Structure formats: C-alpha cells, structure tokens
Amino acid sequence: MRVLTTIDEMQAACREVRRAGRRLGLVPTMGALHAGHLSLVRAARATCDVAAVSIFVNPLQFGPKEDFSRYPRDLEKDLALLNQERVDLGFAPSEEEMYDSGRSSYVTVEGLSERLCGRSRPGHFRGVTTVVAKLFHIVEPDVAFFGQKDAAQAAIIRKMVRDLNFDIQIVVAPIVREQDGLAMSSRNVYLTPEQRKQAVVLYRALMRVQTLADRGERRAAELIRAGEEVIREQPSAKLEYFEVVNSETLEPVADITSGALVAVAAQFGTTRLIDNVLLTGSGQAQGPEMKG
Ligand code: AMP
C-alpha cells in the first residue's frame, strides 16, 4: 500500500489510476478501524480495480463539547490492517493539510442536516459533507463506500451527490455487529464493561420493532412506543431519539407500508451511540451482519 499524506501526492496518484482506465473506489474513514470499516474496504476491493482508504479525524464534524481530542487514534495499527486487506492507496493527511487555506467554504445539505443527529449536533453534517466533498475532489473516485451504520450520513451524502452532480456511485454497506448485536463503532472503546453490556439495549429495541413490523404492525407511533419501552428497561440509557423516518428525506413517517428507517441515539455515561434498522416496504428488515 502507498501511504500519502499530502493532497498533491494523493491527487497525482489518483490521476494516474484514472489515466490507466482503472476503476477507483474510495472508503472515507476517521480511523480506529474495526470490522465495520473493513467490510467497506472489502467491498471496494471486490468491485474496483484500485481501493483507496482515507483516514482523517475531521475536526469540522465535532461540536466544541464533543470528543474530538480524545477520539481514538492509532494510525500505525490502521495502516497495518489496511495493508493486510491489500488496499492500494492510504490517504492520511494532517489537519493543516486538509484545512490550510482556512475554513470559509462549506458544503451544506439543507433540511436533512438538521434531522436525527443533526438536531443535537448542529454543524455535524455540514462538517461531514464538507470533508467528503473535499475528498471527492481530491480522489475523484468512481465509487465511494459508506456504512448503513450512519444512515443519516449516507442519505445526506447521496443527496449531496445528486444535488451537486458528483459523478460518483455511492454504495452503502450493511451494519456489521458484535456477536451480541451491538453495532461496531470506534466509540465502543469508551464504554466501561458495564456500559458495554447495557448498550445492547439499542439492538434489542430495534429487533423488537422489526418483530412487530414483521407481524404486520404498520403504525410508526406504535413501533416507537414499543422501541422506547425496551430502552426504558435499561434505565442507565439516556435516550436522545427513537424515530421512524423516510430513509431518503429523514422526515418522520406515520406508516411504514412503503418502508422506513428506524433510528435510535442514546447515551451511556458520556458515550453517545447510534443504531438503526431499515424496514422494507413489506415490513421485513434487512438481516443483521454479524462479526466473524
Ligand atoms: P467513521 O470512521 O466512524 O467515520 O466511519 C467510516 C465509515 O465506516 C462510515 O461510512 C461508517 O458508516 C462506516 N461504519 C462505521 N461503523 C460501521 C459498522 N458497524 N458497519 C458498517 N459500516 C460502518
């Protein structure tokens, strides 16, 4: 794997790939890689000629009181994992490299960016779309890979790509989970062993909703009521939202007949976790993808 740290070098390397007529896939990440990230890397390797992975903890998507400074970072370990996965290009720029010209230009997807996590994390999605737009310009990939784990992010990026005519295919890969159902996340390392056990309640709540939908329940209010009831069984979980929304517009839906995204966010101690399940039009959810 070639590891590049400057924008100029990365642009040149990607230009070479395109000139050779090879299909280029990009997986944007913030590092602290786990099996969820690696599933995206494998999808890129399987469907593209050249796989590029960016590792950049993007300050723009963290609020002033959020965990930017303590976000887990282990570049050496990440690069070793990417090497094992036979990634071709690693892009690990510094903060100065990415934002050296100051921060006066932003990419904002209005409306969607204020929904779900956007409500409690103002500016978060603007930070995400700005850095992803920059990465898209630097790499100019044919395909970019994102995880369903961050369902709102995926919807917002899809909208950005449509609105701004990026000629890039967006692939969204299923959520990779631990054996007990907890969605893999770089932030799971913050959890104490006790909180780690408690956090499974998110998955249990989503599975309760899925079961009800499978049995024919179509009313979003009823699904939310049932999901929140499961969350309340774990009093240490501080629920931020439990919503049933349209997976493209992120607007609440009253009925799930045409499919819906069920999304949850809750805090365990100081750690904020999110999870979701996609219900298809028939009410069936996509099966979970477990580790190992
Ligand atoms: P992050 O490093 O957290 O910004 O994540 C980088 C990419 O990996 C994003 O597209 C995430 O949605 C995706 N991702 C993170 N966790 C998972 C997971 N458990 N399963 C699948 N994709 C994931």
mmCIF file of C-alpha atoms and ligand atoms in Angstrom:
data_model
loop_
_atom_site.group_PDB
_atom_site.id
_atom_site.type_symbol
_atom_site.label_atom_id
_atom_site.label_comp_id
_atom_site.label_asym_id
_atom_site.label_seq_id
_atom_site.Cartn_x
_atom_site.Cartn_y
_atom_site.Cartn_z
ATOM 1 C CA MET A 1 0.000 0.000 0.000
ATOM 2 C CA ARG A 2 1.201 3.507 -0.807
ATOM 3 C CA VAL A 3 0.556 5.882 2.075
ATOM 4 C CA LEU A 4 0.185 9.517 1.079
ATOM 5 C CA THR A 5 -0.117 12.474 3.390
ATOM 6 C CA THR A 6 -0.366 15.462 1.065
ATOM 7 C CA ILE A 7 -3.241 16.461 -1.179
ATOM 8 C CA ASP A 8 -0.903 16.992 -4.139
ATOM 9 C CA GLU A 9 0.526 13.475 -3.863
ATOM 10 C CA MET A 10 -2.893 11.905 -3.451
ATOM 11 C CA GLN A 11 -4.312 13.833 -6.419
ATOM 12 C CA ALA A 12 -1.370 12.746 -8.572
ATOM 13 C CA ALA A 13 -1.698 9.084 -7.550
ATOM 14 C CA CYS A 14 -5.445 9.070 -8.262
ATOM 15 C CA ARG A 15 -4.928 10.847 -11.578
ATOM 16 C CA GLU A 16 -2.536 8.046 -12.592
ATOM 17 C CA VAL A 17 -5.171 5.433 -11.729
ATOM 18 C CA ARG A 18 -7.806 7.195 -13.823
ATOM 19 C CA ARG A 19 -5.404 7.697 -16.712
ATOM 20 C CA ALA A 20 -4.784 3.927 -16.753
ATOM 21 C CA GLY A 21 -8.553 3.473 -17.122
ATOM 22 C CA ARG A 22 -8.822 1.683 -13.782
ATOM 23 C CA ARG A 23 -11.895 1.845 -11.592
ATOM 24 C CA LEU A 24 -11.149 3.656 -8.331
ATOM 25 C CA GLY A 25 -13.033 3.047 -5.068
ATOM 26 C CA LEU A 26 -12.802 5.318 -2.012
ATOM 27 C CA VAL A 27 -13.602 4.439 1.595
ATOM 28 C CA PRO A 28 -13.570 7.568 3.789
ATOM 29 C CA THR A 29 -12.916 6.853 7.490
ATOM 30 C CA MET A 30 -11.783 8.519 10.703
ATOM 31 C CA GLY A 31 -9.515 5.582 11.538
ATOM 32 C CA ALA A 32 -9.660 3.416 14.698
ATOM 33 C CA LEU A 33 -10.605 0.779 12.174
ATOM 34 C CA HIS A 34 -12.807 -2.188 13.043
ATOM 35 C CA ALA A 35 -14.619 -4.931 11.150
ATOM 36 C CA GLY A 36 -17.324 -2.463 10.056
ATOM 37 C CA HIS A 37 -14.763 -0.328 8.240
ATOM 38 C CA LEU A 38 -13.076 -3.421 6.829
ATOM 39 C CA SER A 39 -16.359 -4.616 5.302
ATOM 40 C CA LEU A 40 -16.374 -1.394 3.258
ATOM 41 C CA VAL A 41 -12.736 -1.911 2.297
ATOM 42 C CA ARG A 42 -13.541 -5.447 1.106
ATOM 43 C CA ALA A 43 -16.493 -4.182 -0.912
ATOM 44 C CA ALA A 44 -14.172 -1.651 -2.560
ATOM 45 C CA ARG A 45 -11.555 -4.301 -3.272
ATOM 46 C CA ALA A 46 -14.172 -6.662 -4.694
ATOM 47 C CA THR A 47 -15.763 -4.176 -7.084
ATOM 48 C CA CYS A 48 -12.968 -1.755 -8.029
ATOM 49 C CA ASP A 49 -9.507 -2.138 -9.581
ATOM 50 C CA VAL A 50 -7.908 0.187 -7.052
ATOM 51 C CA ALA A 51 -9.023 0.718 -3.447
ATOM 52 C CA ALA A 52 -8.218 3.959 -1.620
ATOM 53 C CA VAL A 53 -8.915 4.496 2.076
ATOM 54 C CA SER A 54 -8.716 7.874 3.787
ATOM 55 C CA ILE A 55 -8.002 8.211 7.488
ATOM 56 C CA PHE A 56 -8.759 11.669 8.826
ATOM 57 C CA VAL A 57 -10.356 12.662 12.114
ATOM 58 C CA ASN A 58 -12.272 15.620 10.779
ATOM 59 C CA PRO A 59 -12.426 18.459 13.333
ATOM 60 C CA LEU A 60 -15.232 20.126 11.390
ATOM 61 C CA GLN A 61 -17.767 17.461 12.279
ATOM 62 C CA PHE A 62 -17.222 17.646 16.047
ATOM 63 C CA GLY A 63 -19.009 20.161 18.268
ATOM 64 C CA PRO A 64 -16.975 22.239 20.764
ATOM 65 C CA LYS A 65 -18.011 19.984 23.669
ATOM 66 C CA GLU A 66 -17.615 16.726 21.749
ATOM 67 C CA ASP A 67 -14.869 14.098 21.766
ATOM 68 C CA PHE A 68 -12.533 15.365 19.018
ATOM 69 C CA SER A 69 -9.430 15.485 21.234
ATOM 70 C CA ARG A 70 -9.986 12.064 22.797
ATOM 71 C CA TYR A 71 -11.283 10.302 19.663
ATOM 72 C CA PRO A 72 -9.272 7.027 19.374
ATOM 73 C CA ARG A 73 -6.300 7.339 17.016
ATOM 74 C CA ASP A 74 -3.855 4.573 16.090
ATOM 75 C CA LEU A 75 -2.522 5.255 12.611
ATOM 76 C CA GLU A 76 0.128 2.550 12.715
ATOM 77 C CA LYS A 77 -2.371 -0.173 13.577
ATOM 78 C CA ASP A 78 -4.862 1.148 10.994
ATOM 79 C CA LEU A 79 -2.230 1.114 8.235
ATOM 80 C CA ALA A 80 -1.213 -2.440 9.178
ATOM 81 C CA LEU A 81 -4.865 -3.542 8.879
ATOM 82 C CA LEU A 82 -5.244 -1.823 5.510
ATOM 83 C CA ASN A 83 -2.031 -3.464 4.326
ATOM 84 C CA GLN A 84 -3.434 -6.852 5.291
ATOM 85 C CA GLU A 85 -6.559 -6.031 3.269
ATOM 86 C CA ARG A 86 -4.305 -5.223 0.318
ATOM 87 C CA VAL A 87 -5.533 -1.661 -0.008
ATOM 88 C CA ASP A 88 -3.670 0.209 -2.764
ATOM 89 C CA LEU A 89 -3.723 3.802 -1.559
ATOM 90 C CA GLY A 90 -3.875 5.089 2.006
ATOM 91 C CA PHE A 91 -4.523 8.799 2.469
ATOM 92 C CA ALA A 92 -3.693 10.163 5.934
ATOM 93 C CA PRO A 93 -3.451 13.962 5.766
ATOM 94 C CA SER A 94 -2.868 16.206 8.765
ATOM 95 C CA GLU A 95 -5.446 18.761 9.876
ATOM 96 C CA GLU A 96 -3.264 21.578 8.490
ATOM 97 C CA GLU A 97 -3.011 19.816 5.136
ATOM 98 C CA MET A 98 -6.788 19.458 4.809
ATOM 99 C CA TYR A 99 -7.702 22.908 6.074
ATOM 100 C CA ASP A 100 -4.605 25.022 5.451
ATOM 101 C CA SER A 101 -6.485 27.601 3.436
ATOM 102 C CA GLY A 102 -8.743 28.363 6.373
ATOM 103 C CA ARG A 103 -12.344 27.443 6.718
ATOM 104 C CA SER A 104 -14.557 29.816 4.816
ATOM 105 C CA SER A 105 -16.201 27.422 2.350
ATOM 106 C CA TYR A 106 -18.648 24.733 3.377
ATOM 107 C CA VAL A 107 -20.953 22.255 1.712
ATOM 108 C CA THR A 108 -24.352 22.033 3.400
ATOM 109 C CA VAL A 109 -27.274 19.805 2.543
ATOM 110 C CA GLU A 110 -30.081 21.902 3.970
ATOM 111 C CA GLY A 111 -33.042 20.297 5.689
ATOM 112 C CA LEU A 112 -31.696 16.761 6.023
ATOM 113 C CA SER A 113 -28.711 18.019 8.009
ATOM 114 C CA GLU A 114 -30.995 19.248 10.794
ATOM 115 C CA ARG A 115 -32.733 15.909 11.270
ATOM 116 C CA LEU A 116 -31.919 12.948 13.589
ATOM 117 C CA CYS A 117 -28.355 13.511 14.918
ATOM 118 C CA GLY A 118 -28.323 16.934 13.245
ATOM 119 C CA ARG A 119 -30.728 18.226 15.877
ATOM 120 C CA SER A 120 -28.441 17.654 18.838
ATOM 121 C CA ARG A 121 -25.217 18.059 16.839
ATOM 122 C CA PRO A 122 -25.571 21.355 14.981
ATOM 123 C CA GLY A 123 -22.916 21.675 12.273
ATOM 124 C CA HIS A 124 -22.066 17.966 12.405
ATOM 125 C CA PHE A 125 -23.431 17.021 8.996
ATOM 126 C CA ARG A 126 -22.081 20.225 7.443
ATOM 127 C CA GLY A 127 -18.663 19.077 8.659
ATOM 128 C CA VAL A 128 -19.229 15.643 7.141
ATOM 129 C CA THR A 129 -20.424 16.886 3.746
ATOM 130 C CA THR A 130 -17.632 19.461 3.569
ATOM 131 C CA VAL A 131 -14.864 16.925 4.199
ATOM 132 C CA VAL A 132 -16.467 14.289 1.954
ATOM 133 C CA ALA A 133 -16.809 16.847 -0.868
ATOM 134 C CA LYS A 134 -13.122 17.715 -0.424
ATOM 135 C CA LEU A 135 -12.163 14.019 -0.514
ATOM 136 C CA PHE A 136 -14.321 13.515 -3.612
ATOM 137 C CA HIS A 137 -12.485 16.373 -5.355
ATOM 138 C CA ILE A 138 -9.059 15.108 -4.290
ATOM 139 C CA VAL A 139 -9.642 11.450 -5.198
ATOM 140 C CA GLU A 140 -12.358 11.704 -7.882
ATOM 141 C CA PRO A 141 -13.361 8.085 -7.246
ATOM 142 C CA ASP A 142 -15.731 6.111 -9.460
ATOM 143 C CA VAL A 143 -17.371 4.645 -6.369
ATOM 144 C CA ALA A 144 -17.437 5.704 -2.707
ATOM 145 C CA PHE A 145 -18.369 3.333 0.113
ATOM 146 C CA PHE A 146 -20.269 4.249 3.276
ATOM 147 C CA GLY A 147 -21.870 2.266 6.099
ATOM 148 C CA GLN A 148 -25.565 1.937 6.851
ATOM 149 C CA LYS A 149 -24.475 2.348 10.495
ATOM 150 C CA ASP A 150 -24.558 6.109 9.844
ATOM 151 C CA ALA A 151 -27.852 6.030 7.957
ATOM 152 C CA ALA A 152 -28.494 9.774 8.075
ATOM 153 C CA GLN A 153 -24.969 10.482 6.854
ATOM 154 C CA ALA A 154 -25.492 8.088 3.932
ATOM 155 C CA ALA A 155 -28.793 9.779 2.976
ATOM 156 C CA ILE A 156 -27.207 13.235 3.199
ATOM 157 C CA ILE A 157 -24.214 12.231 1.076
ATOM 158 C CA ARG A 158 -26.491 10.690 -1.537
ATOM 159 C CA LYS A 159 -28.423 13.955 -1.665
ATOM 160 C CA MET A 160 -25.217 15.996 -1.938
ATOM 161 C CA VAL A 161 -24.013 13.824 -4.813
ATOM 162 C CA ARG A 162 -27.322 14.268 -6.650
ATOM 163 C CA ASP A 163 -27.651 17.995 -5.945
ATOM 164 C CA LEU A 164 -24.048 18.865 -6.868
ATOM 165 C CA ASN A 165 -23.697 16.386 -9.760
ATOM 166 C CA PHE A 166 -20.726 14.466 -8.440
ATOM 167 C CA ASP A 167 -20.152 11.694 -10.986
ATOM 168 C CA ILE A 168 -19.650 9.137 -8.217
ATOM 169 C CA GLN A 169 -21.595 5.987 -7.396
ATOM 170 C CA ILE A 170 -22.450 5.719 -3.695
ATOM 171 C CA VAL A 171 -22.546 2.244 -2.175
ATOM 172 C CA VAL A 172 -23.996 1.809 1.312
ATOM 173 C CA ALA A 173 -22.959 -1.428 3.048
ATOM 174 C CA PRO A 174 -24.868 -3.211 5.852
ATOM 175 C CA ILE A 175 -24.147 -2.654 9.551
ATOM 176 C CA VAL A 176 -21.534 -5.005 10.991
ATOM 177 C CA ARG A 177 -22.367 -6.032 14.558
ATOM 178 C CA GLU A 178 -20.697 -7.693 17.521
ATOM 179 C CA GLN A 179 -21.895 -11.188 18.439
ATOM 180 C CA ASP A 180 -24.495 -9.777 20.853
ATOM 181 C CA GLY A 181 -25.861 -7.338 18.286
ATOM 182 C CA LEU A 182 -24.138 -4.098 19.313
ATOM 183 C CA ALA A 183 -23.245 -2.144 16.158
ATOM 184 C CA MET A 184 -19.495 -1.846 15.777
ATOM 185 C CA SER A 185 -18.251 1.675 16.364
ATOM 186 C CA SER A 186 -14.891 3.288 17.058
ATOM 187 C CA ARG A 187 -16.603 4.866 20.094
ATOM 188 C CA ASN A 188 -17.401 1.495 21.700
ATOM 189 C CA VAL A 189 -13.922 1.589 23.302
ATOM 190 C CA TYR A 190 -15.157 4.414 25.554
ATOM 191 C CA LEU A 191 -17.687 2.090 27.223
ATOM 192 C CA THR A 192 -16.972 0.564 30.619
ATOM 193 C CA PRO A 193 -17.628 -3.206 30.750
ATOM 194 C CA GLU A 194 -20.951 -2.440 32.480
ATOM 195 C CA GLN A 195 -21.977 0.135 29.858
ATOM 196 C CA ARG A 196 -20.882 -2.237 27.115
ATOM 197 C CA LYS A 197 -23.479 -4.744 28.361
ATOM 198 C CA GLN A 198 -26.142 -2.043 28.750
ATOM 199 C CA ALA A 199 -25.579 -0.747 25.214
ATOM 200 C CA VAL A 200 -27.066 -3.914 23.674
ATOM 201 C CA VAL A 201 -30.452 -2.461 24.582
ATOM 202 C CA LEU A 202 -30.319 -0.392 21.372
ATOM 203 C CA TYR A 203 -30.185 -3.523 19.245
ATOM 204 C CA ARG A 204 -32.843 -5.226 21.365
ATOM 205 C CA ALA A 205 -35.176 -2.263 20.880
ATOM 206 C CA LEU A 206 -34.624 -2.274 17.121
ATOM 207 C CA MET A 207 -35.213 -6.030 16.957
ATOM 208 C CA ARG A 208 -38.454 -5.601 18.905
ATOM 209 C CA VAL A 209 -39.571 -3.071 16.298
ATOM 210 C CA GLN A 210 -38.525 -5.391 13.490
ATOM 211 C CA THR A 211 -40.506 -8.267 15.000
ATOM 212 C CA LEU A 212 -43.623 -6.119 15.311
ATOM 213 C CA ALA A 213 -43.225 -4.902 11.723
ATOM 214 C CA ASP A 214 -42.741 -8.491 10.538
ATOM 215 C CA ARG A 215 -46.010 -9.354 12.287
ATOM 216 C CA GLY A 216 -47.796 -6.638 10.334
ATOM 217 C CA GLU A 217 -47.680 -3.548 12.543
ATOM 218 C CA ARG A 218 -47.623 -0.544 10.211
ATOM 219 C CA ARG A 219 -48.173 2.368 12.618
ATOM 220 C CA ALA A 220 -44.949 4.242 13.319
ATOM 221 C CA ALA A 221 -46.295 5.567 16.636
ATOM 222 C CA GLU A 222 -46.875 2.025 17.852
ATOM 223 C CA LEU A 223 -43.383 0.923 16.747
ATOM 224 C CA ILE A 224 -41.796 3.908 18.502
ATOM 225 C CA ARG A 225 -43.792 3.202 21.668
ATOM 226 C CA ALA A 226 -42.601 -0.421 21.687
ATOM 227 C CA GLY A 227 -38.961 0.514 20.950
ATOM 228 C CA GLU A 228 -38.873 3.166 23.672
ATOM 229 C CA GLU A 229 -40.369 0.700 26.122
ATOM 230 C CA VAL A 230 -37.410 -1.652 25.557
ATOM 231 C CA ILE A 231 -34.943 1.229 26.007
ATOM 232 C CA ARG A 232 -36.608 2.134 29.324
ATOM 233 C CA GLU A 233 -35.821 -1.379 30.596
ATOM 234 C CA GLN A 234 -32.224 -0.109 30.777
ATOM 235 C CA PRO A 235 -32.535 3.000 32.979
ATOM 236 C CA SER A 236 -28.878 3.943 32.503
ATOM 237 C CA ALA A 237 -29.535 4.541 28.791
ATOM 238 C CA LYS A 238 -30.289 8.225 28.204
ATOM 239 C CA LEU A 239 -32.482 8.175 25.105
ATOM 240 C CA GLU A 240 -31.941 11.067 22.691
ATOM 241 C CA TYR A 241 -34.315 9.981 19.937
ATOM 242 C CA PHE A 242 -36.183 6.964 18.669
ATOM 243 C CA GLU A 243 -37.623 7.800 15.275
ATOM 244 C CA VAL A 244 -39.274 6.189 12.287
ATOM 245 C CA VAL A 245 -38.410 8.206 9.181
ATOM 246 C CA ASN A 246 -38.263 8.079 5.405
ATOM 247 C CA SER A 247 -34.775 6.721 4.654
ATOM 248 C CA GLU A 248 -34.153 9.321 1.922
ATOM 249 C CA THR A 249 -35.684 12.509 3.314
ATOM 250 C CA LEU A 250 -35.232 11.576 7.001
ATOM 251 C CA GLU A 251 -38.687 13.030 7.638
ATOM 252 C CA PRO A 252 -40.909 11.211 10.133
ATOM 253 C CA VAL A 253 -43.448 8.841 8.616
ATOM 254 C CA ALA A 254 -46.727 7.787 10.218
ATOM 255 C CA ASP A 255 -46.958 4.481 8.369
ATOM 256 C CA ILE A 256 -44.209 2.084 7.298
ATOM 257 C CA THR A 257 -46.013 0.468 4.359
ATOM 258 C CA SER A 258 -43.550 1.972 1.849
ATOM 259 C CA GLY A 259 -40.535 1.180 4.011
ATOM 260 C CA ALA A 260 -38.863 3.200 6.747
ATOM 261 C CA LEU A 261 -35.685 3.779 8.658
ATOM 262 C CA VAL A 262 -35.921 3.181 12.402
ATOM 263 C CA ALA A 263 -33.146 5.181 14.036
ATOM 264 C CA VAL A 264 -32.066 5.483 17.653
ATOM 265 C CA ALA A 265 -29.492 7.526 19.566
ATOM 266 C CA ALA A 266 -28.741 7.200 23.267
ATOM 267 C CA GLN A 267 -26.028 7.995 25.730
ATOM 268 C CA PHE A 268 -24.367 5.518 28.060
ATOM 269 C CA GLY A 269 -22.422 7.589 30.554
ATOM 270 C CA THR A 270 -20.662 10.140 28.355
ATOM 271 C CA THR A 271 -20.687 7.919 25.279
ATOM 272 C CA ARG A 272 -23.260 8.626 22.607
ATOM 273 C CA LEU A 273 -24.188 5.666 20.403
ATOM 274 C CA ILE A 274 -26.438 5.381 17.363
ATOM 275 C CA ASP A 275 -28.019 2.438 15.596
ATOM 276 C CA ASN A 276 -30.776 1.767 13.101
ATOM 277 C CA VAL A 277 -32.676 -0.801 11.133
ATOM 278 C CA LEU A 278 -34.126 -0.449 7.663
ATOM 279 C CA LEU A 279 -37.642 -1.821 7.231
ATOM 280 C CA THR A 280 -38.512 -2.682 3.654
ATOM 281 C CA GLY A 281 -41.911 -1.988 2.152
ATOM 282 C CA SER A 282 -43.186 -5.385 3.202
ATOM 283 C CA GLY A 283 -42.200 -4.603 6.784
ATOM 284 C CA GLN A 284 -39.247 -7.004 6.727
ATOM 285 C CA ALA A 285 -35.936 -5.649 7.942
ATOM 286 C CA GLN A 286 -32.586 -6.430 6.354
ATOM 287 C CA GLY A 287 -30.883 -9.267 8.247
ATOM 288 C CA PRO A 288 -28.043 -8.213 10.547
ATOM 289 C CA GLU A 289 -24.439 -8.855 9.545
ATOM 290 C CA MET A 290 -22.539 -10.304 12.484
ATOM 291 C CA LYS A 291 -18.795 -10.294 13.103
ATOM 292 C CA GLY A 292 -16.836 -13.445 12.216
HETATM 293 P P1 AMP B 1 -16.112 6.515 10.775
HETATM 294 O O1 AMP B 1 -14.666 6.142 10.818
HETATM 295 O O2 AMP B 1 -16.843 6.221 12.047
HETATM 296 O O3 AMP B 1 -16.349 7.886 10.227
HETATM 297 O O4 AMP B 1 -16.770 5.512 9.719
HETATM 298 C C1 AMP B 1 -16.278 5.408 8.413
HETATM 299 C C2 AMP B 1 -17.270 4.625 7.595
HETATM 300 O O5 AMP B 1 -17.442 3.324 8.162
HETATM 301 C C3 AMP B 1 -18.665 5.279 7.572
HETATM 302 O O6 AMP B 1 -19.211 5.196 6.268
HETATM 303 C C4 AMP B 1 -19.436 4.447 8.551
HETATM 304 O O7 AMP B 1 -20.819 4.424 8.309
HETATM 305 C C5 AMP B 1 -18.819 3.069 8.337
HETATM 306 N N1 AMP B 1 -19.058 2.226 9.507
HETATM 307 C C6 AMP B 1 -18.781 2.518 10.803
HETATM 308 N N2 AMP B 1 -19.204 1.521 11.615
HETATM 309 C C7 AMP B 1 -19.752 0.591 10.815
HETATM 310 C C8 AMP B 1 -20.386 -0.678 11.046
HETATM 311 N N3 AMP B 1 -20.532 -1.172 12.275
HETATM 312 N N4 AMP B 1 -20.835 -1.365 9.987
HETATM 313 C C9 AMP B 1 -20.697 -0.878 8.722
HETATM 314 N N5 AMP B 1 -20.126 0.305 8.441
HETATM 315 C C10 AMP B 1 -19.659 1.028 9.463
#
